[in-house]
Tab-separated table of C-alpha atoms in Angstrom:
chain	number	residue	atom	x	y	z
A	1	MET	CA	100.336	85.997	77.884
A	2	LYS	CA	100.330	84.168	81.480
A	3	ARG	CA	101.946	87.501	83.328
A	4	LYS	CA	99.079	89.909	81.536
A	5	SER	CA	96.000	87.000	82.744
A	6	GLN	CA	97.900	87.878	86.106
A	7	ASN	CA	98.492	91.350	86.079
A	8	ILE	CA	94.170	91.579	84.873
A	9	THR	CA	93.124	89.089	88.108
A	10	SER	CA	95.103	90.768	90.148
A	11	LYS	CA	93.633	94.421	89.814
A	12	LEU	CA	90.039	92.521	89.721
A	13	PRO	CA	89.611	92.548	93.684
A	14	SER	CA	90.563	96.274	93.611
A	15	LEU	CA	88.229	97.162	90.511
A	16	ALA	CA	85.484	95.758	92.284
A	17	ALA	CA	86.124	97.252	95.737
A	18	ILE	CA	85.545	100.423	93.331
A	19	GLY	CA	82.489	99.386	91.498
A	20	ILE	CA	80.754	98.427	95.306
A	21	LEU	CA	81.658	101.599	96.370
A	22	LEU	CA	79.922	103.858	93.222
A	23	VAL	CA	76.723	101.862	93.576
A	24	ILE	CA	76.713	102.318	97.637
A	25	TRP	CA	77.423	105.997	96.550
A	26	GLN	CA	74.147	105.887	94.092
A	27	ALA	CA	72.297	104.442	96.260
A	28	ALA	CA	72.830	106.436	98.823
A	29	SER	CA	71.773	109.549	96.412
A	30	ALA	CA	69.245	108.035	94.729
A	31	ALA	CA	67.454	107.737	98.024
A	32	GLY	CA	67.730	111.300	99.245
A	33	LEU	CA	70.227	109.604	102.310
A	34	VAL	CA	72.601	112.171	101.243
A	35	PRO	CA	71.454	116.016	99.996
A	36	SER	CA	72.619	116.701	96.620
A	37	TYR	CA	73.843	119.706	96.798
A	38	MET	CA	76.367	118.307	99.354
A	39	LEU	CA	77.061	115.076	97.703
A	40	PRO	CA	76.398	114.848	94.390
A	41	SER	CA	75.679	111.519	92.680
A	42	PRO	CA	78.046	109.639	90.359
A	43	GLY	CA	75.710	109.962	87.329
A	44	ASP	CA	75.276	113.588	87.975
A	45	VAL	CA	79.048	114.272	88.576
A	46	VAL	CA	79.664	112.293	84.764
A	47	LYS	CA	76.573	114.664	83.327
A	48	ALA	CA	79.200	117.488	84.493
A	49	PHE	CA	81.902	116.000	83.408
A	50	ILE	CA	80.660	115.746	79.818
A	51	GLU	CA	79.160	119.527	79.875
A	52	ASP	CA	82.075	121.031	81.088
A	53	PHE	CA	84.657	118.687	78.958
A	54	PRO	CA	86.051	121.030	76.598
A	55	LEU	CA	86.766	123.568	79.223
A	56	LEU	CA	88.534	120.835	81.537
A	57	LEU	CA	89.992	119.994	78.513
A	58	GLU	CA	91.792	123.629	77.948
A	59	ASN	CA	92.373	123.459	82.194
A	60	CYS	CA	94.120	120.350	82.202
A	61	ARG	CA	96.397	121.821	79.512
A	62	ILE	CA	97.167	124.154	81.442
A	63	THR	CA	98.024	122.225	84.492
A	64	LEU	CA	99.963	119.637	82.632
A	65	LEU	CA	102.167	122.077	81.360
A	66	GLU	CA	102.918	123.553	84.546
A	67	ALA	CA	103.334	120.397	86.311
A	68	PHE	CA	105.247	118.723	83.932
A	69	ALA	CA	107.724	121.878	83.770
A	70	GLY	CA	107.819	121.549	87.704
A	71	LEU	CA	108.667	117.841	87.782
A	72	PHE	CA	111.470	117.505	84.674
A	73	LEU	CA	113.229	120.194	86.561
A	74	GLY	CA	113.091	118.943	89.979
A	75	VAL	CA	113.609	115.399	89.067
A	76	ALA	CA	117.054	117.412	87.782
A	77	ILE	CA	117.748	118.945	90.697
A	78	GLY	CA	117.215	116.221	92.396
A	79	PHE	CA	119.619	114.000	90.421
A	80	LEU	CA	122.435	116.538	91.067
A	81	MET	CA	121.782	117.053	93.972
A	82	ALA	CA	121.940	113.743	95.078
A	83	VAL	CA	125.277	112.878	93.135
A	84	ALA	CA	126.966	115.690	94.804
A	85	MET	CA	126.061	114.591	98.303
A	86	ASP	CA	127.083	111.317	97.253
A	87	CYS	CA	130.440	112.241	96.016
A	88	PHE	CA	131.634	114.623	98.827
A	89	GLU	CA	130.261	113.614	102.549
A	90	ARG	CA	130.992	117.553	103.651
A	91	LEU	CA	128.480	118.741	101.640
A	92	TYR	CA	125.803	115.901	102.415
A	93	GLN	CA	126.435	117.041	105.883
A	94	ALA	CA	125.715	120.382	105.383
A	95	LEU	CA	122.762	120.466	102.960
A	96	TYR	CA	120.999	117.218	103.282
A	97	PRO	CA	119.183	118.848	106.609
A	98	ILE	CA	118.560	122.039	104.376
A	99	VAL	CA	117.116	119.420	102.054
A	100	VAL	CA	114.812	117.994	104.925
A	101	VAL	CA	113.615	121.778	106.166
A	102	THR	CA	112.224	122.480	102.434
A	103	GLN	CA	109.450	119.790	103.434
A	104	THR	CA	108.737	121.215	106.536
A	105	VAL	CA	106.918	124.288	105.254
A	106	PRO	CA	103.654	123.577	104.193
A	107	THR	CA	102.866	124.109	100.435
A	108	VAL	CA	99.357	126.215	101.683
A	109	ALA	CA	101.502	128.326	103.000
A	110	LEU	CA	104.615	129.072	100.521
A	111	ALA	CA	102.401	129.638	97.701
A	112	PRO	CA	100.790	133.057	98.348
A	113	LEU	CA	104.384	133.881	99.056
A	114	LEU	CA	105.381	132.788	95.518
A	115	VAL	CA	102.168	134.431	94.213
A	116	LEU	CA	103.209	137.777	95.911
A	117	TRP	CA	106.854	137.753	94.504
A	118	PHE	CA	106.731	136.528	91.146
A	119	GLY	CA	103.308	137.153	90.118
A	120	TYR	CA	100.193	135.123	88.741
A	121	GLU	CA	102.287	133.846	85.750
A	122	MET	CA	103.477	130.105	85.234
A	123	THR	CA	106.802	130.317	88.025
A	124	PRO	CA	105.407	130.475	90.765
A	125	LYS	CA	103.342	127.373	90.442
A	126	VAL	CA	106.378	125.659	88.703
A	127	ILE	CA	109.304	127.023	91.955
A	128	LEU	CA	106.379	125.523	94.380
A	129	ILE	CA	106.395	121.770	92.250
A	130	VAL	CA	110.009	121.900	92.401
A	131	ILE	CA	110.655	122.401	96.088
A	132	VAL	CA	107.910	119.552	96.251
A	133	THR	CA	109.373	116.791	93.308
A	134	PHE	CA	112.732	117.187	94.252
A	135	PHE	CA	112.686	115.749	98.010
A	136	PRO	CA	111.320	112.422	97.190
A	137	VAL	CA	113.940	111.874	93.957
A	138	THR	CA	116.596	113.330	96.384
A	139	VAL	CA	116.748	110.955	98.765
A	140	GLY	CA	115.400	107.749	97.047
A	141	LEU	CA	118.242	108.821	94.892
A	142	LEU	CA	120.963	109.204	97.709
A	143	ASP	CA	119.456	105.698	99.590
A	144	GLY	CA	120.024	104.184	96.619
A	145	PHE	CA	123.661	105.214	96.290
A	146	ARG	CA	124.682	104.749	99.465
A	147	SER	CA	123.557	101.208	99.830
A	148	ALA	CA	125.217	99.854	96.399
A	149	ASP	CA	127.054	96.719	96.996
A	150	LYS	CA	129.994	97.009	98.993
A	151	ASP	CA	131.662	93.786	97.641
A	152	MET	CA	131.024	94.749	93.845
A	153	MET	CA	132.483	97.874	94.537
A	154	ASN	CA	135.432	96.740	96.082
A	155	LEU	CA	136.108	94.613	92.771
A	156	MET	CA	135.464	96.692	90.448
A	157	ARG	CA	138.144	98.649	92.527
A	158	SER	CA	140.716	95.873	92.751
A	159	MET	CA	140.435	96.268	89.037
A	160	GLY	CA	141.358	99.228	88.728
A	161	ALA	CA	138.010	101.013	87.950
A	162	THR	CA	137.595	104.595	88.723
A	163	ARG	CA	135.147	106.510	90.637
A	164	GLY	CA	133.229	107.760	87.429
A	165	GLN	CA	133.034	103.480	86.534
A	166	ILE	CA	131.933	102.504	89.989
A	167	PHE	CA	129.172	105.119	89.895
A	168	ARG	CA	127.762	104.043	85.886
A	169	TYR	CA	127.909	100.700	86.358
A	170	VAL	CA	127.306	99.464	90.605
A	171	LYS	CA	125.422	103.104	91.857
A	172	VAL	CA	123.216	103.707	89.040
A	173	PRO	CA	122.184	100.800	88.129
A	174	GLY	CA	121.286	99.609	91.831
A	175	ALA	CA	119.661	102.869	92.340
A	176	ALA	CA	116.902	102.105	89.424
A	177	GLY	CA	114.282	100.612	91.967
A	178	GLN	CA	114.603	103.579	93.895
A	179	PHE	CA	114.512	105.823	91.446
A	180	PHE	CA	111.134	105.144	89.511
A	181	ALA	CA	109.856	104.623	93.039
A	182	SER	CA	111.033	108.342	93.688
A	183	LEU	CA	109.590	109.527	90.283
A	184	ARG	CA	106.127	107.745	91.285
A	185	ILE	CA	105.692	110.052	94.034
A	186	SER	CA	107.164	113.410	92.556
A	187	ALA	CA	104.650	112.781	89.883
A	188	THR	CA	101.462	112.358	91.816
A	189	TYR	CA	103.420	115.590	93.897
A	190	SER	CA	103.483	117.928	90.815
A	191	VAL	CA	99.748	117.891	89.660
A	192	VAL	CA	98.699	118.451	93.422
A	193	GLY	CA	101.265	120.895	93.714
A	194	ALA	CA	100.246	122.715	90.031
A	195	VAL	CA	96.543	122.886	91.590
A	196	ILE	CA	97.306	123.985	95.082
A	197	ALA	CA	99.007	127.083	93.833
A	198	GLU	CA	96.345	127.557	90.975
A	199	TRP	CA	94.001	127.920	93.909
A	200	LEU	CA	95.978	131.260	95.451
A	201	GLY	CA	96.133	132.807	91.846
A	202	GLY	CA	96.334	132.173	87.993
A	203	PHE	CA	94.237	132.996	85.210
A	204	GLY	CA	93.940	129.468	84.385
A	205	GLY	CA	94.343	125.528	84.801
A	206	LEU	CA	92.343	123.266	87.399
A	207	GLY	CA	92.527	125.011	90.357
A	208	VAL	CA	91.312	128.362	89.253
A	209	TYR	CA	88.614	126.177	87.836
A	210	MET	CA	88.168	124.697	91.150
A	211	THR	CA	87.817	127.976	92.494
A	212	LYS	CA	85.050	129.310	90.367
A	213	VAL	CA	82.419	125.557	90.656
A	214	ARG	CA	83.265	126.383	94.128
A	215	LYS	CA	82.649	129.643	94.130
A	216	ALA	CA	79.102	128.836	92.254
A	217	PHE	CA	78.491	125.438	94.582
A	218	ALA	CA	78.285	123.282	91.557
A	219	PHE	CA	79.849	120.595	93.336
A	220	ASP	CA	79.268	117.998	90.854
A	221	LYS	CA	81.503	119.777	89.025
A	222	MET	CA	83.839	120.349	91.497
A	223	PHE	CA	83.710	116.637	91.953
A	224	ALA	CA	83.877	116.096	88.218
A	225	VAL	CA	88.050	117.650	88.594
A	226	ILE	CA	88.721	115.909	91.991
A	227	PHE	CA	88.496	112.743	89.506
A	228	LEU	CA	89.912	114.548	86.729
A	229	ILE	CA	93.021	114.846	89.070
A	230	SER	CA	93.025	111.444	90.096
A	231	ALA	CA	92.994	109.877	86.717
A	232	LEU	CA	95.802	112.223	85.754
A	233	SER	CA	98.026	111.109	88.348
A	234	LEU	CA	96.875	107.278	88.073
A	235	LEU	CA	97.738	107.898	84.170
A	236	LEU	CA	101.421	109.693	85.452
A	237	MET	CA	102.202	106.132	87.453
A	238	TRP	CA	101.456	104.297	84.918
A	239	GLY	CA	103.517	106.423	82.519
A	240	ILE	CA	106.384	105.878	85.123
A	241	ASN	CA	105.594	101.962	85.445
A	242	VAL	CA	106.302	101.843	81.706
A	243	LEU	CA	109.542	103.565	81.495
A	244	GLN	CA	110.738	101.522	84.858
A	245	LYS	CA	110.166	98.080	83.074
A	246	LYS	CA	112.146	99.661	79.318
A	247	PHE	CA	115.083	100.869	81.507
A	248	MET	CA	114.873	97.723	83.848
A	249	PRO	CA	114.380	94.783	82.215
A	250	TRP	CA	115.506	92.345	84.587
A	251	GLU	CA	112.865	93.058	87.319
A	252	GLU	CA	110.647	91.960	84.778
A	253	LYS	CA	112.466	88.663	84.933
A	254	LYS	CA	112.428	88.148	88.581
């Protein structure tokens, strides 16, 4: 109970800052300091969100489906690559530079090519999400594996432990913190990556919705979907925090 109250208290400054910004925003819009077509008021954004809620919900379902599919594949590929590069030094030397290079290509430049090659269905969106999500998991896990407790590993070797046992009981628990930190980054990338891919072609999704309302100069609806995307990313991060507490209970005792 005490820990819960401390968590709520720690969030009060950030909530207060957000509230103050919203009040200033609303006041500036009401005073006409900024034209409504450039920056709609928070009230207009909320109204647009409520009016278009069924449409937003349908497009949100499509975007989340793409994001979850790409995130699952990206995490799986990132985990396998990290394990392989940790086990085989030659593989690490060969693949790690390639892994880094994949992140130097802008997603906005890559998305049109994927749409051209794979069409306007879900496939190019999922591929783009995999590209942007596997990297944090790969690098985070690899750093965690390589920073495992050397003394503990030597102790287990002296007791006759196999490489698999050392990996399971030393490296995996030691890298769990880095994994969940990387997973939080990948989760936010998955939603943003899906929206970026939808901007450049698709039949549904929040990115397609944003393109339509932008062309109609409905900026209140534009802000509504921006806030929805932010809310989805925060919700995913919260879900990952819950998973981390479940799989790493020892962290709660510190």
